[in-house]
Amino acid sequence: DATLPRSTGETPTSPPPGGSPPLAAVGRAWARIAPRLVPVLAVITALIITVPFMMITGGRGDFARGLNIAGTAYSALLEGSLGLAINDQVSADDLARMLALAESTPLAQRDLRGLGGDVGDLAAVGMADAARYGEALAFFDGLGGGLSDDQLTALGERIPTITTNGPETLDAMRPLIADLDAADRGDVRELAAQIAAVDALSAEDRTALSALAPSAADYNDADLLRYMQIVDDDGIVALTRQVEQLSVLTALDLSVETPEAQTLAEIAALDDGIAGARELTATADLLTEAGISDPAALDGEIRLTRELYSEDLLTNGDDVAAALRDELPPALEANLVVQRPGNRLIVDPGGGTAGIIYTNTGTEEEPGREVPEVVYGRLGGSALVFFPANLEGTLVRAIPFVIAGLAVALGFKAGLFNIGAEGQLYLGSVFAIWVGFSPLFAWMPLILHLPLVLAAGILGGMLWGAIPGVLKAFTGAHEVIVTIMLNYIAIRLVDWLIKSTNPVILGDPSASTPRSPFLNPSAQLPHFDDFGPLLYLAVGVIVALVLLWFRREQVRTDLRAAVRPVVSGLIVAAAGWLFLWLTVRGALHFGLIVMFAAVWLVDWFLNRTTLGFELRTVGANPDAARYAGMSVPRNVILALALSGGLAGLAGTIEISGVQLNLQPEFFAGLGFDAIAVALLARNNPRNMIAAGLLWGALLSGAGLMQVRAEISIDLVRVIQALIIMFIAADAIIRTVWRIPKSAEITGIPTIAKGWGG
C-alpha cells in the first residue's frame, strides 16, 4: 500500500504515438501525402546523386569548384528547359578593374578589341608565367652582343632536342655530323636507317660509313652505332642545327639546364613565339602598374565594356575612363542592364521593377510579329529573367513523349509490356508521310487532309501493334519478345523504303541525304502563330456556347449552371493566347492540342467506358475477367492495337509538326523513352503531361548545361537512368525519404506476367 501512489482523481495520460503532438501531426500528414510524391522524390534523389559525380569529374578534388560546377550545370539545365534564370544587374563595381586600367593608361574604344585579345592571352598563360618569360627575355637581351628575336627563336626551338640528346654527346658527334652534312642526304638517310636496325656494327657498315664520313674511323663501334641511331631518329639537318645552337649556348657561357634556357624553350613553343612573349610581358606590366592581378576577371570586364558601347550606354569613345566614370552610373540608373553569361547584356531602356522586352520576328522589308524575347523582374541587385523561347522548345520536345507514354501506359493497364512503341512510331509515320505527300491527296484542303494524315498514322501504328496482340492472344507468344523483334523490322523496313532507288518508294530522289519528300502544306500541323488572337477568342466563345447548349435545361432553372461553361470558354481562349504568346520561334504547333485531347480521351476511355473497364480488369486478373464473361484475347488485341495507334499518333505529330519529312532512324529511342515516361507517370494519363514535360525539359536543357558547365551531355542520360531505377525500385525512395510502410504505394502495374501469363 505504501508503494502505490496516492490517487489525485486525475487520469494519467501517455504521450501520443509518434512523439509530441506537433511531430505526430507532421508524421500523419507525411504518411498521407508521401505516396503521391514518390515520383517527385525519385527525380529529386536522382538530381542529388549526380552532384558528387560532377564534383569528382569537374572539380578534380576541389570541393568548392566541384560544387560551383554542379550549381552552374543545374542552373543551365533550368534555363535551357524552362527559360528561367537569375542574373546579376550590372553595377559600376563590376567594372572597377577596367576603370583602374583606363585611368592608369589612356584608352579609347578602338583599343578595347586588341587589349581584350592581349589580356585573354595573358589570362590563359597566367601572370606568374608572364613574369618569368619577361625575366628570361631580359636576361638574354642583357647578354653581351645580344641576340635578335629570330636568333632567340632558333635557339629556343633547339634547346629541348639538345637536352634530350645531351650536350656532351653532340660535342662528341661534331666531326661526324659535319662529314655527314657534307655528304648526299639520301645516302646518309639510307645508311643511318640500315645501321640503326642492327645490334652490332659490321665491317661492311663501318666501311660504308667511312666512305661518307672519314671521321667515323675515330669512333669505336659502340659509340658509332649509338650516334647513327641518333642520326636516324633526328635527321642530319636537325642535328646540324642542334650543334649550331649548342655553339651559341657555349659562346654565351650557358648550359641547357639553366632556368633561362628552359624558359626560352617554353617561349619558343608559344603560338606567337618571342613576339607573343614580349606582348604578354608588356600586358602584364600594364596590369601591374594599374594594380590588377586577375587578368581573367579583367578580360570579362573588357568584354562587358565593349557590350556597353554596342548598346549605346557608353558613348565617349575617345576616353574609356571618362565614359565609365561619368556616363555609366546615370545609364545604369535609367535603364535595366542585366549581365548574362559570356558578358552578354539584357537592356531595357527605362526599365522598371518588372517588364517584357519584345522583338520583331520580321525584317525591314517585311515586318513580322512582336514576340516576347525576355520577361524580367528585379530582385535587389539581381533579376529573375524568363526566356519564352526556351519553354517553347521544351513544350515541342515534350509532345511526342506524352503521347508515346500514353501508348505504353495503356498496354500496362492491360498487363502487357508494349516495348514496341519505337517500331509503331515508324510504321505510323510511314502511313502518315505517304498520305501527306502523295499526289492522290494533294487536292485536299487542310481541314480534310490533316485529319486524314493523323488517322493514317494511327492506323499504321494500330496495325503494327495488333500483330503482337494477335500472336499473344492465339499462340501465347510473349509480347516483349515479339515487340522487340518488330522494332528492328520496322526500323530496317523504313530504312529500305526511303533508300530504295529501283524502284523509288518513299525516298526523295532530289534530296542530298536519304529522306522522304516533304509533306504538302495541307498535311502540316499549323503553328500557333499562324493565326491571330481573334481565332482563339472565337474558339473560346464556341466552346462556351457548346457547353451551354448541353446544359441548357439546367441554365433555364439556375443561371449559376452557366458559370462553368463560361469559365471553360475563357480558359480555352486564355490558353490559346498564352500559347500564341509563347510561340517565339514559330515552333509550337497544334500537336499540343492533340496531346491534351489524347490525354483526356485515354483517361475517359479507361475510366468511363465498358471497354476500358474490361481492359483494366484483364490487366488486373485475367482469370477473374474470363470468369466474368470478358474475352481476354479480344482485350489483349485491343490493348496492343490501341497502344500502337497512340504510338503511331506520336510519330505522326513529330513528322507533321516538326520534321515535315521522314528520315531513317529519325526517332532515335523515343519509343524506349516512352516506357520511362509511363513509369514516371505511374501509368496515370493525367500525370503523363508532367512526366513528358520533365523528359522534354531534361533533353532541351542538356545542350546549354554542356556549354555552361563543360559537362558531358550524357549526364542527362545518367539522371534519366537513375529516375527509372528509383521508380522501378521505389523501396529505395521509401527508405531514403522515410515514407511509412503503412503508406506503401499500391496499384503498381504488373508489366509482364511471364510466358503465357
JSON list of C-alpha atoms in Angstrom, two decimals, residues 432 435-436 441 444-459 522-526 594 649 652 656:
[
{"chain": "A", "resi": 432, "resn": "ALA", "atom": "CA", "xyz": [1.23, 9.38, -92.45]},
{"chain": "A", "resi": 435, "resn": "VAL", "atom": "CA", "xyz": [-0.73, 10.27, -97.25]},
{"chain": "A", "resi": 436, "resn": "GLY", "atom": "CA", "xyz": [0.94, 13.61, -96.57]},
{"chain": "A", "resi": 441, "resn": "PHE", "atom": "CA", "xyz": [-4.41, 13.68, -101.71]},
{"chain": "A", "resi": 444, "resn": "MET", "atom": "CA", "xyz": [-7.47, 18.25, -100.23]},
{"chain": "A", "resi": 445, "resn": "PRO", "atom": "CA", "xyz": [-7.72, 21.36, -98.07]},
{"chain": "A", "resi": 446, "resn": "LEU", "atom": "CA", "xyz": [-6.12, 21.44, -94.64]},
{"chain": "A", "resi": 447, "resn": "ILE", "atom": "CA", "xyz": [-9.37, 20.70, -92.84]},
{"chain": "A", "resi": 448, "resn": "LEU", "atom": "CA", "xyz": [-9.61, 17.35, -94.64]},
{"chain": "A", "resi": 449, "resn": "HIS", "atom": "CA", "xyz": [-6.01, 16.46, -95.40]},
{"chain": "A", "resi": 450, "resn": "LEU", "atom": "CA", "xyz": [-4.55, 16.94, -91.92]},
{"chain": "A", "resi": 451, "resn": "PRO", "atom": "CA", "xyz": [-7.13, 14.72, -90.12]},
{"chain": "A", "resi": 452, "resn": "LEU", "atom": "CA", "xyz": [-6.55, 12.09, -92.79]},
{"chain": "A", "resi": 453, "resn": "VAL", "atom": "CA", "xyz": [-2.80, 12.21, -92.14]},
{"chain": "A", "resi": 454, "resn": "LEU", "atom": "CA", "xyz": [-3.34, 11.82, -88.40]},
{"chain": "A", "resi": 455, "resn": "ALA", "atom": "CA", "xyz": [-5.77, 8.97, -88.96]},
{"chain": "A", "resi": 456, "resn": "ALA", "atom": "CA", "xyz": [-3.30, 7.24, -91.28]},
{"chain": "A", "resi": 457, "resn": "GLY", "atom": "CA", "xyz": [-0.60, 7.47, -88.64]},
{"chain": "A", "resi": 458, "resn": "ILE", "atom": "CA", "xyz": [-2.91, 6.00, -86.01]},
{"chain": "A", "resi": 459, "resn": "LEU", "atom": "CA", "xyz": [-3.91, 3.20, -88.40]},
{"chain": "A", "resi": 522, "resn": "SER", "atom": "CA", "xyz": [-2.15, 20.99, -96.20]},
{"chain": "A", "resi": 523, "resn": "ALA", "atom": "CA", "xyz": [-0.77, 17.97, -94.32]},
{"chain": "A", "resi": 524, "resn": "GLN", "atom": "CA", "xyz": [1.32, 20.01, -91.89]},
{"chain": "A", "resi": 525, "resn": "LEU", "atom": "CA", "xyz": [0.16, 20.84, -88.38]},
{"chain": "A", "resi": 526, "resn": "PRO", "atom": "CA", "xyz": [-0.47, 24.59, -88.09]},
{"chain": "A", "resi": 594, "resn": "VAL", "atom": "CA", "xyz": [-3.84, 16.91, -79.98]},
{"chain": "A", "resi": 649, "resn": "LEU", "atom": "CA", "xyz": [0.00, 9.26, -83.48]},
{"chain": "A", "resi": 652, "resn": "THR", "atom": "CA", "xyz": [2.84, 11.41, -86.94]},
{"chain": "A", "resi": 656, "resn": "SER", "atom": "CA", "xyz": [3.76, 16.69, -89.32]}
]
